[in-house]
């Protein structure tokens, strides 16, 4: 990402509606689908500035990996978790068969060779280990936000299934999410594309709007895995070794 993006992220990710709601959804998915009644060995790969670490620590022993030194330093100061230097696909400092759960939250889209990255993550999983993955969805939503964050692509359900299969991972759960707000987000992004606007909305909205957007987005934790979510701004997957 642009260096300024890490500073902006650290300034808002504790309180911004999108980050808060995504953490609620991720925690709920882990609790419902992955928790086995004992602490998990968890690795967050590509932890950024570390806003997810306190949430993930509730589920077991946590280690994190982040390639950017600035983001890594911020993350290490936010949570009592070891944050290692490392990069996918060829410099991942995690041992083979060491994790019950690997977590990659909006990371895969940054990596040129996504299949090789997933193969590297697969090697870190224990025999019954799982990968929890989120990625941005729908190429038609490509915007200056993707460019600022150095995204290589946005996925569809079928394109993500293809790369997971090529990496040797079997999908256990897959769903679009951030579905309820899709019309609003799509409208804003398409309008910007039509007008040629390069502006990126990174600030926190007014408190009432921030709270409303968080409530709408976070409500989807009750829907994922229960009701079909045919489209959404993002995709979430649980996968295991094929």
Coordinates of N, CA and C in Angstrom, one line a residue:
X1 N 0.8 -1.2 0.0 CA 0.0 0.0 0.0 C 0.9 1.2 0.0
X2 N 0.3 2.4 -0.3 CA 1.0 3.7 -0.2 C 1.3 3.8 1.3
X3 N 2.5 4.4 1.6 CA 2.9 4.6 3.0 C 1.9 5.4 3.8
X4 N 1.3 6.4 3.2 CA 0.3 7.2 3.9 C -0.9 6.4 4.3
X5 N -1.2 5.3 3.5 CA -2.4 4.5 3.8 C -2.3 3.8 5.2
X6 N -1.0 3.4 5.6 CA -0.9 2.8 6.9 C -1.2 3.8 8.0
X7 N -0.7 5.0 7.8 CA -0.9 6.0 8.9 C -2.4 6.3 9.0
X8 N -3.1 6.4 7.8 CA -4.5 6.7 7.8 C -5.3 5.5 8.4
X9 N -4.9 4.3 8.1 CA -5.5 3.1 8.6 C -5.4 3.1 10.2
X10 N -4.2 3.3 10.7 CA -4.0 3.2 12.1 C -4.8 4.3 12.9
X11 N -5.1 5.4 12.2 CA -5.8 6.5 12.8 C -7.3 6.2 12.9
X12 N -7.8 5.4 12.1 CA -9.3 5.2 12.0 C -9.8 3.8 12.3
X13 N -8.9 2.8 12.3 CA -9.4 1.4 12.2 C -10.0 0.9 13.5
X14 N -9.8 1.6 14.6 CA -10.5 1.2 15.8 C -11.9 1.6 15.9
X15 N -12.3 2.7 15.2 CA -13.6 3.3 15.3 C -14.4 3.4 14.0
X16 N -13.8 3.2 12.9 CA -14.5 3.3 11.6 C -15.4 2.1 11.4
X17 N -16.6 2.4 10.9 CA -17.7 1.4 10.8 C -17.3 0.2 10.1
X18 N -16.5 0.3 9.0 CA -16.2 -0.9 8.2 C -15.3 -1.8 9.0
X19 N -14.3 -1.3 9.6 CA -13.3 -2.2 10.4 C -14.1 -2.8 11.6
X20 N -14.9 -2.0 12.3 CA -15.6 -2.6 13.4 C -16.5 -3.7 13.0
X21 N -17.3 -3.4 12.0 CA -18.3 -4.4 11.6 C -17.6 -5.7 11.0
X22 N -16.5 -5.5 10.3 CA -15.8 -6.7 9.8 C -15.2 -7.5 10.9
X23 N -14.7 -6.9 12.0 CA -14.2 -7.6 13.1 C -15.4 -8.4 13.8
X24 N -16.6 -7.8 13.9 CA -17.7 -8.5 14.5 C -18.1 -9.8 13.6
X25 N -18.1 -9.6 12.3 CA -18.4 -10.7 11.4 C -17.4 -11.8 11.5
X26 N -16.1 -11.4 11.5 CA -15.0 -12.4 11.5 C -15.1 -13.2 12.9
X27 N -15.3 -12.5 14.0 CA -15.4 -13.2 15.3 C -16.6 -14.1 15.3
X28 N -17.7 -13.7 14.7 CA -18.8 -14.6 14.7 C -18.6 -15.8 13.9
X29 N -18.0 -15.7 12.7 CA -17.7 -16.8 11.8 C -16.8 -17.8 12.5
X30 N -15.7 -17.3 13.2 CA -14.8 -18.2 13.9 C -15.6 -18.9 15.0
X31 N -16.4 -18.2 15.8 CA -17.1 -18.8 16.9 C -18.0 -19.9 16.4
X32 N -18.7 -19.7 15.3 CA -19.7 -20.7 14.8 C -19.1 -21.8 14.0
X33 N -18.0 -21.6 13.4 CA -17.5 -22.6 12.4 C -16.2 -23.2 12.7
X34 N -15.4 -22.6 13.6 CA -14.0 -23.1 13.8 C -13.6 -23.4 15.2
X35 N -14.2 -22.7 16.2 CA -13.8 -23.0 17.6 C -14.1 -24.5 17.9
X36 N -13.2 -25.1 18.6 CA -13.3 -26.6 18.8 C -13.4 -26.9 20.3
X37 N -13.5 -25.9 21.2 CA -13.6 -26.1 22.6 C -12.3 -26.0 23.3
X38 N -11.2 -25.7 22.6 CA -9.9 -25.5 23.2 C -9.2 -24.4 22.5
X39 N -8.3 -23.7 23.1 CA -7.6 -22.6 22.4 C -7.0 -23.0 21.1
X40 N -7.1 -22.2 20.1 CA -6.5 -22.4 18.8 C -5.2 -21.8 18.7
X41 N -4.3 -22.4 17.8 CA -3.1 -21.8 17.4 C -3.4 -21.0 16.1
X42 N -3.3 -19.7 16.2 CA -3.8 -18.8 15.2 C -2.6 -18.0 14.6
X43 N -2.6 -17.8 13.3 CA -1.6 -16.9 12.7 C -2.4 -15.9 11.8
X44 N -2.3 -14.6 12.1 CA -2.8 -13.7 11.1 C -1.7 -13.3 10.2
X45 N -1.9 -13.5 8.9 CA -0.9 -13.3 7.9 C -1.2 -12.0 7.1
X46 N -0.4 -11.0 7.2 CA -0.7 -9.7 6.7 C -1.5 -8.9 7.6
X47 N -1.1 -8.7 8.8 CA -1.9 -8.1 9.9 C -2.0 -6.6 9.8
X48 N -1.3 -6.0 8.9 CA -1.4 -4.6 8.7 C -1.0 -3.9 10.0
X49 N -1.8 -2.9 10.4 CA -1.5 -2.1 11.6 C -2.1 -2.8 12.9
X50 N -2.6 -4.0 12.8 CA -2.9 -4.8 14.0 C -4.2 -4.6 14.6
X51 N -5.2 -4.0 13.9 CA -6.5 -3.8 14.5 C -7.3 -5.1 14.8
X52 N -7.0 -6.1 14.1 CA -7.7 -7.4 14.3 C -7.1 -8.3 15.4
X53 N -5.9 -7.9 15.8 CA -5.2 -8.8 16.8 C -5.9 -9.0 18.1
X54 N -6.5 -7.9 18.8 CA -7.2 -8.1 20.0 C -8.4 -9.1 19.9
X55 N -9.1 -9.0 18.7 CA -10.2 -9.9 18.5 C -9.8 -11.3 18.3
X56 N -8.8 -11.5 17.6 CA -8.3 -12.9 17.3 C -7.7 -13.5 18.5
X57 N -7.1 -12.8 19.4 CA -6.5 -13.3 20.6 C -7.6 -14.0 21.5
X58 N -8.8 -13.6 21.4 CA -9.8 -14.2 22.3 C -10.0 -15.7 22.0
X59 N -9.5 -16.2 20.8 CA -9.7 -17.6 20.4 C -8.5 -18.5 20.6
X60 N -7.4 -17.9 21.1 CA -6.3 -18.8 21.3 C -4.9 -18.1 21.3
X61 N -3.9 -18.9 21.0 CA -2.5 -18.3 21.0 C -2.3 -17.8 19.6
X62 N -1.9 -16.5 19.6 CA -1.8 -15.8 18.3 C -0.4 -15.3 18.0
X63 N -0.1 -15.4 16.7 CA 1.2 -14.9 16.2 C 0.8 -14.1 14.9
X64 N 1.5 -13.1 14.5 CA 1.2 -12.3 13.3 C 2.4 -12.1 12.4
X65 N 2.1 -11.9 11.2 CA 3.1 -11.7 10.2 C 2.7 -10.4 9.4
X66 N 3.7 -9.6 9.1 CA 3.5 -8.3 8.3 C 4.8 -7.9 7.6
X67 N 4.7 -7.7 6.3 CA 5.9 -7.3 5.6 C 6.4 -5.9 5.8
X68 N 5.5 -5.0 6.0 CA 5.8 -3.6 6.1 C 6.3 -3.2 7.5
X69 N 7.5 -2.6 7.6 CA 8.1 -2.3 8.9 C 7.3 -1.3 9.7
X70 N 6.8 -0.3 9.0 CA 6.0 0.7 9.7 C 4.7 0.1 10.3
X71 N 4.0 -0.6 9.5 CA 2.8 -1.3 9.9 C 3.1 -2.3 11.1
X72 N 4.2 -3.0 10.9 CA 4.6 -4.0 11.9 C 4.8 -3.3 13.3
X73 N 5.5 -2.2 13.3 CA 5.7 -1.5 14.5 C 4.5 -1.0 15.2
X74 N 3.5 -0.5 14.4 CA 2.2 0.0 14.9 C 1.5 -1.2 15.5
X75 N 1.5 -2.3 14.8 CA 0.8 -3.5 15.3 C 1.3 -4.1 16.6
X76 N 2.7 -4.1 16.7 CA 3.3 -4.6 17.9 C 3.0 -3.8 19.1
X77 N 2.7 -2.5 18.9 CA 2.4 -1.6 20.1 C 0.9 -1.7 20.4
X78 N 0.1 -2.4 19.7 CA -1.4 -2.3 19.9 C -1.8 -3.6 20.7
X79 N -1.0 -4.6 20.7 CA -1.5 -5.8 21.3 C -0.3 -6.7 21.7
X80 N -0.4 -7.4 22.8 CA 0.7 -8.2 23.3 C 0.8 -9.5 22.5
X81 N 1.2 -9.3 21.2 CA 1.3 -10.4 20.3 C 2.6 -10.2 19.5
X82 N 3.3 -11.3 19.3 CA 4.5 -11.3 18.5 C 4.2 -11.0 17.0
X83 N 4.8 -10.0 16.4 CA 4.5 -9.6 15.0 C 5.8 -9.8 14.3
X84 N 5.9 -10.8 13.4 CA 7.1 -11.2 12.7 C 7.1 -10.5 11.3
X85 N 8.4 -10.3 10.8 CA 8.6 -9.8 9.5 C 8.4 -11.0 8.6
X86 N 7.7 -10.8 7.5 CA 7.6 -11.9 6.5 C 6.7 -11.5 5.3
X87 N 6.8 -12.3 4.3 CA 6.1 -11.9 3.0 C 5.7 -13.2 2.3
X88 N 4.5 -13.1 1.7 CA 4.0 -14.2 0.9 C 4.5 -14.0 -0.6
X89 N 4.8 -15.0 -1.3 CA 4.7 -16.4 -0.9 C 6.0 -17.1 -0.4
X90 N 7.1 -16.4 -0.5 CA 8.4 -17.1 -0.3 C 9.1 -16.8 1.0
X91 N 8.6 -16.0 1.8 CA 9.3 -15.6 3.1 C 8.3 -15.6 4.2
X92 N 7.7 -16.7 4.5 CA 6.7 -16.8 5.5 C 7.3 -17.5 6.7
X93 N 7.5 -16.8 7.9 CA 8.3 -17.3 9.0 C 7.4 -18.1 10.0
X94 N 6.6 -19.0 9.4 CA 5.8 -19.9 10.2 C 6.1 -21.3 9.9
X95 N 6.2 -22.2 10.9 CA 6.6 -23.5 10.6 C 5.5 -24.3 10.0
X96 N 5.9 -25.4 9.3 CA 4.9 -26.3 8.7 C 4.0 -27.0 9.8
X97 N 2.7 -27.2 9.5 CA 1.8 -27.9 10.4 C 1.8 -27.2 11.8
X98 N 1.8 -25.9 11.8 CA 1.9 -25.2 13.1 C 0.6 -24.5 13.5
X99 N -0.4 -24.3 12.6 CA -1.5 -23.5 12.9 C -2.8 -24.3 12.8
X100 N -3.7 -24.1 13.8 CA -5.1 -24.5 13.6 C -5.9 -23.6 12.7
X101 N -5.5 -22.3 12.7 CA -6.3 -21.4 11.9 C -5.3 -20.3 11.4
X102 N -5.3 -20.2 10.1 CA -4.6 -19.1 9.4 C -5.7 -18.1 9.0
X103 N -5.4 -16.8 9.2 CA -6.3 -15.7 8.9 C -5.7 -14.7 8.0
X104 N -6.4 -14.5 6.9 CA -5.9 -13.5 5.9 C -7.1 -12.6 5.6
X105 N -7.1 -11.4 6.1 CA -8.2 -10.5 6.0 C -7.8 -9.3 5.0
X106 N -8.4 -9.4 3.8 CA -8.1 -8.5 2.7 C -6.6 -8.3 2.5
X107 N -6.0 -9.5 2.2 CA -4.5 -9.6 2.0 C -4.2 -10.2 0.6
X108 N -5.0 -11.2 0.2 CA -4.7 -11.9 -1.0 C -4.7 -11.1 -2.3
X109 N -5.5 -10.1 -2.3 CA -5.7 -9.2 -3.5 C -4.4 -8.3 -3.7
X110 N -3.5 -8.3 -2.7 CA -2.3 -7.5 -2.8 C -1.2 -8.3 -3.5
X111 N -1.3 -9.6 -3.6 CA -0.2 -10.5 -4.0 C -0.4 -10.9 -5.5
X112 N 0.7 -10.7 -6.2 CA 0.7 -11.0 -7.6 C 0.3 -12.5 -7.9
X113 N 1.1 -13.4 -7.2 CA 0.8 -14.8 -7.4 C 0.0 -15.3 -6.3
X114 N -1.3 -15.2 -6.4 CA -2.2 -15.6 -5.3 C -2.2 -17.1 -5.1
X115 N -2.1 -17.9 -6.1 CA -2.1 -19.3 -5.9 C -0.8 -19.8 -5.1
X116 N 0.3 -19.2 -5.4 CA 1.5 -19.5 -4.7 C 1.4 -19.1 -3.2
X117 N 0.8 -18.0 -3.0 CA 0.6 -17.5 -1.6 C -0.2 -18.4 -0.8
X118 N -1.3 -18.9 -1.4 CA -2.2 -19.8 -0.8 C -1.5 -21.2 -0.5
X119 N -0.7 -21.6 -1.4 CA 0.0 -22.9 -1.2 C 1.0 -22.7 0.0
X120 N 1.6 -21.6 0.1 CA 2.5 -21.3 1.2 C 1.7 -21.3 2.6
X121 N 0.6 -20.7 2.6 CA -0.3 -20.7 3.8 C -0.7 -22.1 4.1
X122 N -1.1 -22.9 3.1 CA -1.5 -24.3 3.3 C -0.5 -25.1 4.1
X123 N 0.8 -24.9 3.8 CA 1.9 -25.6 4.5 C 1.9 -25.3 6.0
X124 N 1.4 -24.2 6.4 CA 1.4 -23.9 7.8 C 0.3 -24.5 8.6
X125 N -0.7 -25.1 7.9 CA -1.8 -25.6 8.6 C -1.6 -27.0 9.2
X126 N -2.1 -27.3 10.3 CA -2.2 -28.6 10.9 C -3.1 -29.5 10.0
X127 N -3.1 -30.8 10.2 CA -3.9 -31.7 9.4 C -5.4 -31.3 9.4
X128 N -5.9 -30.8 10.5 CA -7.3 -30.4 10.5 C -7.4 -28.8 10.5
X129 N -6.3 -28.2 10.2 CA -6.3 -26.7 10.2 C -7.2 -26.1 9.1
X130 N -7.5 -24.8 9.3 CA -8.4 -24.1 8.4 C -7.8 -22.7 8.1
X131 N -8.2 -22.2 6.9 CA -7.9 -20.8 6.5 C -9.2 -20.0 6.5
X132 N -9.2 -18.9 7.2 CA -10.3 -17.9 7.1 C -9.8 -16.7 6.2
X133 N -10.5 -16.5 5.2 CA -10.0 -15.5 4.1 C -11.1 -14.5 3.8
X134 N -10.8 -13.2 3.7 CA -11.7 -12.3 3.1 C -10.9 -11.5 2.0
X135 N -11.7 -11.2 1.0 CA -11.1 -10.4 -0.1 C -12.2 -9.5 -0.7
X136 N -11.8 -8.4 -1.3 CA -12.7 -7.5 -2.0 C -13.3 -8.2 -3.2
X137 N -14.6 -8.0 -3.5 CA -15.3 -8.7 -4.5 C -15.8 -7.7 -5.6
X138 N -16.1 -8.3 -6.7 CA -16.8 -7.7 -7.9 C -15.8 -6.7 -8.6
X139 N -15.2 -7.2 -9.7 CA -14.3 -6.3 -10.5 C -15.0 -5.0 -10.9
X140 N -16.3 -5.0 -11.1 CA -17.0 -3.8 -11.5 C -16.9 -2.7 -10.5
X141 N -16.5 -3.0 -9.2 CA -16.4 -2.0 -8.2 C -15.0 -1.4 -8.1
X142 N -14.2 -1.8 -9.0 CA -12.8 -1.2 -9.0 C -12.8 0.3 -8.9
X143 N -12.0 0.9 -8.1 CA -12.1 2.3 -7.8 C -10.7 2.8 -7.4
X144 N -10.5 4.1 -7.2 CA -9.3 4.7 -6.7 C -8.9 4.1 -5.4
X145 N -9.8 3.6 -4.6 CA -9.5 2.9 -3.3 C -8.6 1.7 -3.6
X146 N -9.0 0.9 -4.6 CA -8.2 -0.2 -4.9 C -6.8 0.2 -5.4
X147 N -6.7 1.2 -6.1 CA -5.4 1.7 -6.6 C -4.5 2.2 -5.5
X148 N -5.1 3.0 -4.6 CA -4.3 3.5 -3.5 C -3.7 2.3 -2.6
X149 N -4.5 1.3 -2.5 CA -4.1 0.1 -1.7 C -3.4 -0.9 -2.4
X150 N -3.0 -0.6 -3.7 CA -2.2 -1.5 -4.5 C -2.8 -2.9 -4.7
X151 N -4.1 -2.9 -4.9 CA -4.8 -4.2 -5.2 C -4.4 -4.6 -6.6
X152 N -4.2 -5.9 -6.7 CA -4.0 -6.5 -8.0 C -5.3 -6.9 -8.7
X153 N -6.4 -7.2 -7.9 CA -7.6 -7.6 -8.5 C -8.7 -7.6 -7.4
X154 N -10.0 -7.6 -7.9 CA -11.1 -7.9 -7.0 C -11.6 -9.3 -7.5
X155 N -12.2 -10.1 -6.6 CA -12.6 -11.5 -6.9 C -14.1 -11.6 -7.2
X156 N -14.4 -12.6 -7.9 CA -15.8 -13.1 -7.9 C -15.8 -14.4 -7.1
X157 N -17.0 -14.9 -6.8 CA -17.1 -16.2 -6.1 C -16.4 -17.3 -6.9
X158 N -16.6 -17.3 -8.2 CA -16.0 -18.4 -9.0 C -14.5 -18.2 -9.2
X159 N -14.0 -17.0 -9.3 CA -12.6 -16.8 -9.5 C -11.8 -17.1 -8.2
X160 N -12.4 -16.8 -7.1 CA -11.8 -17.2 -5.8 C -11.8 -18.7 -5.6
X161 N -12.9 -19.3 -5.9 CA -13.0 -20.8 -5.8 C -11.9 -21.4 -6.7
X162 N -11.6 -20.9 -7.8 CA -10.7 -21.4 -8.8 C -9.3 -21.4 -8.2
X163 N -8.8 -20.2 -7.6 CA -7.5 -20.1 -7.1 C -7.3 -21.0 -5.8
X164 N -8.4 -21.1 -5.0 CA -8.3 -21.9 -3.8 C -8.1 -23.4 -4.2
X165 N -8.9 -23.8 -5.2 CA -8.7 -25.2 -5.7 C -7.4 -25.5 -6.3
X166 N -6.8 -24.5 -7.0 CA -5.5 -24.7 -7.6 C -4.4 -24.8 -6.5
X167 N -4.7 -24.1 -5.4 CA -3.7 -24.2 -4.3 C -3.9 -25.4 -3.4
X168 N -4.9 -26.3 -3.7 CA -5.1 -27.5 -2.9 C -5.9 -27.3 -1.7
X169 N -6.8 -26.3 -1.7 CA -7.7 -26.0 -0.6 C -9.1 -26.3 -0.9
X170 N -9.8 -26.9 0.0 CA -11.3 -27.3 -0.2 C -12.1 -26.3 0.6
X171 N -13.1 -25.7 -0.1 CA -13.9 -24.7 0.5 C -15.0 -25.4 1.4
X172 N -15.1 -24.9 2.7 CA -16.1 -25.4 3.6 C -17.3 -24.4 3.7
X173 N -17.0 -23.1 3.6 CA -18.0 -22.1 3.7 C -17.6 -21.0 2.8
X174 N -18.5 -20.4 2.0 CA -18.1 -19.3 1.1 C -19.4 -18.4 1.0
X175 N -19.2 -17.1 1.1 CA -20.3 -16.2 1.0 C -19.8 -14.8 0.7
X176 N -20.6 -14.1 -0.2 CA -20.4 -12.7 -0.3 C -20.9 -12.1 1.1
X177 N -20.3 -10.9 1.4 CA -20.8 -10.1 2.5 C -20.7 -8.6 2.2
X178 N -21.0 -7.8 3.1 CA -21.3 -6.4 2.9 C -22.2 -6.3 1.7
X179 N -23.3 -7.0 1.8 CA -24.4 -7.1 0.8 C -25.4 -6.0 1.0
X180 N -25.8 -5.7 2.2 CA -26.9 -4.7 2.5 C -26.5 -3.3 2.0
X181 N -25.2 -3.0 2.1 CA -24.8 -1.7 1.7 C -24.2 -1.7 0.3
X182 N -24.3 -2.8 -0.4 CA -23.8 -2.8 -1.8 C -24.4 -1.8 -2.7
X183 N -25.7 -1.5 -2.7 CA -26.3 -0.5 -3.6 C -25.7 0.9 -3.4
X184 N -25.5 1.2 -2.1 CA -24.9 2.5 -1.8 C -23.5 2.6 -2.3
X185 N -22.7 1.6 -1.9 CA -21.3 1.6 -2.2 C -21.0 1.6 -3.7
X186 N -21.8 0.7 -4.4 CA -21.7 0.6 -5.9 C -22.0 1.9 -6.5
X187 N -23.1 2.5 -6.1 CA -23.5 3.8 -6.7 C -22.4 4.9 -6.6
X188 N -21.8 5.0 -5.4 CA -20.8 6.0 -5.2 C -19.6 5.7 -6.0
X189 N -19.2 4.4 -6.1 CA -18.0 4.1 -6.9 C -18.2 4.2 -8.4
X190 N -19.4 3.8 -8.9 CA -19.7 4.0 -10.3 C -19.8 5.5 -10.7
X191 N -20.3 6.3 -9.8 CA -20.4 7.7 -10.1 C -19.0 8.3 -10.2
X192 N -18.1 7.9 -9.2 CA -16.8 8.4 -9.3 C -16.1 8.0 -10.6
X193 N -16.3 6.8 -11.0 CA -15.6 6.3 -12.2 C -16.2 7.1 -13.4
X194 N -17.5 7.4 -13.4 CA -18.0 8.1 -14.5 C -17.5 9.5 -14.6
X195 N -17.3 10.1 -13.4 CA -16.8 11.5 -13.4 C -15.3 11.7 -13.4
X196 N -14.6 10.5 -13.3 CA -13.2 10.6 -13.3 C -12.6 11.0 -12.0
X197 N -13.4 11.0 -10.9 CA -12.9 11.4 -9.6 C -11.9 10.4 -9.0
X198 N -10.8 10.9 -8.5 CA -9.8 10.1 -7.9 C -9.8 10.1 -6.4
X199 N -10.8 10.8 -5.8 CA -10.9 10.9 -4.3 C -11.1 9.6 -3.7
X200 N -10.5 9.4 -2.5 CA -10.7 8.2 -1.7 C -11.2 8.6 -0.3
X201 N -12.3 8.0 0.0 CA -13.0 8.3 1.3 C -12.3 7.5 2.4
X202 N -11.5 8.1 3.2 CA -10.8 7.4 4.3 C -11.1 7.9 5.7
X203 N -11.9 8.9 5.8 CA -12.2 9.4 7.2 C -13.4 8.7 7.8
X204 N -13.6 9.0 9.1 CA -14.8 8.5 9.8 C -15.9 9.4 9.6
X205 N -17.1 8.9 9.2 CA -18.3 9.7 9.0 C -18.7 10.3 10.3
X206 N -19.7 11.2 10.3 CA -20.3 11.7 11.5 C -20.8 10.6 12.4
X207 N -20.7 10.8 13.7 CA -21.0 9.6 14.6 C -22.3 8.9 14.4
X208 N -23.3 9.6 14.1 CA -24.6 9.0 13.8 C -24.6 8.1 12.6
X209 N -23.9 8.6 11.5 CA -23.8 7.8 10.3 C -22.9 6.6 10.5
X210 N -21.8 6.9 11.2 CA -20.8 5.8 11.4 C -21.5 4.7 12.2
X211 N -22.3 5.0 13.2 CA -23.0 4.0 14.0 C -24.0 3.3 13.2
X212 N -24.7 4.0 12.3 CA -25.7 3.4 11.5 C -25.1 2.4 10.5
X213 N -24.1 2.8 9.8 CA -23.4 1.9 8.8 C -22.8 0.7 9.5
X214 N -22.2 0.9 10.7 CA -21.7 -0.3 11.4 C -22.8 -1.3 11.7
X215 N -23.9 -0.7 12.2 CA -25.1 -1.6 12.6 C -25.6 -2.4 11.4
X216 N -25.7 -1.7 10.3 CA -26.2 -2.4 9.1 C -25.2 -3.5 8.6
X217 N -24.0 -3.1 8.5 CA -23.0 -4.1 8.0 C -22.8 -5.2 9.0
X218 N -22.7 -4.9 10.3 CA -22.5 -6.0 11.3 C -23.6 -6.9 11.5
X219 N -24.8 -6.5 11.1 CA -26.0 -7.3 11.2 C -25.9 -8.6 10.3
X220 N -25.0 -8.5 9.3 CA -24.8 -9.6 8.4 C -24.2 -10.8 9.0
X221 N -23.7 -10.6 10.3 CA -23.1 -11.8 11.0 C -24.3 -12.8 11.3
X222 N -25.5 -12.4 11.3 CA -26.6 -13.3 11.5 C -27.1 -13.9 10.2
X223 N -26.6 -13.4 9.1 CA -27.1 -13.9 7.8 C -26.1 -14.8 7.1
X224 N -24.8 -14.6 7.3 CA -23.8 -15.4 6.6 C -23.9 -16.8 7.1
X225 N -23.9 -17.7 6.1 CA -24.1 -19.1 6.4 C -25.5 -19.6 6.7
X226 N -26.4 -18.6 6.8 CA -27.8 -18.9 7.0 C -28.7 -18.7 5.8
X227 N -28.5 -17.5 5.2 CA -29.2 -17.1 4.0 C -28.2 -16.9 2.8
X228 N -28.7 -17.2 1.6 CA -27.8 -16.9 0.4 C -27.5 -15.4 0.3
X229 N -26.3 -15.1 0.1 CA -25.8 -13.8 -0.2 C -25.2 -13.7 -1.6
X230 N -26.1 -13.4 -2.6 CA -25.7 -13.6 -4.0 C -24.6 -12.7 -4.5
X231 N -24.5 -11.5 -3.9 CA -23.5 -10.5 -4.2 C -23.1 -9.7 -3.0
X232 N -22.0 -9.1 -3.1 CA -21.5 -8.2 -1.9 C -20.2 -7.5 -2.3
X233 N -19.9 -6.6 -1.5 CA -18.6 -5.8 -1.7 C -17.4 -6.7 -1.4
X234 N -17.6 -7.7 -0.6 CA -16.5 -8.6 -0.2 C -16.9 -10.1 -0.2
X235 N -15.9 -10.9 -0.1 CA -16.2 -12.4 0.0 C -15.5 -12.9 1.2
X236 N -16.1 -13.9 1.9 CA -15.5 -14.5 3.0 C -15.5 -16.0 2.8
X237 N -14.4 -16.7 3.2 CA -14.3 -18.2 2.9 C -13.6 -18.8 4.1
X238 N -14.1 -20.0 4.4 CA -13.3 -21.0 5.2 C -12.9 -22.1 4.4
X239 N -11.6 -22.5 4.4 CA -11.1 -23.5 3.5 C -10.2 -24.4 4.3
X240 N -10.0 -25.6 3.9 CA -9.0 -26.6 4.5 C -8.3 -27.3 3.4
X241 N -7.3 -28.1 3.9 CA -6.6 -28.9 2.9 C -7.5 -29.8 2.1
X242 N -7.3 -29.9 0.8 CA -8.1 -30.7 -0.1 C -7.8 -32.2 0.1

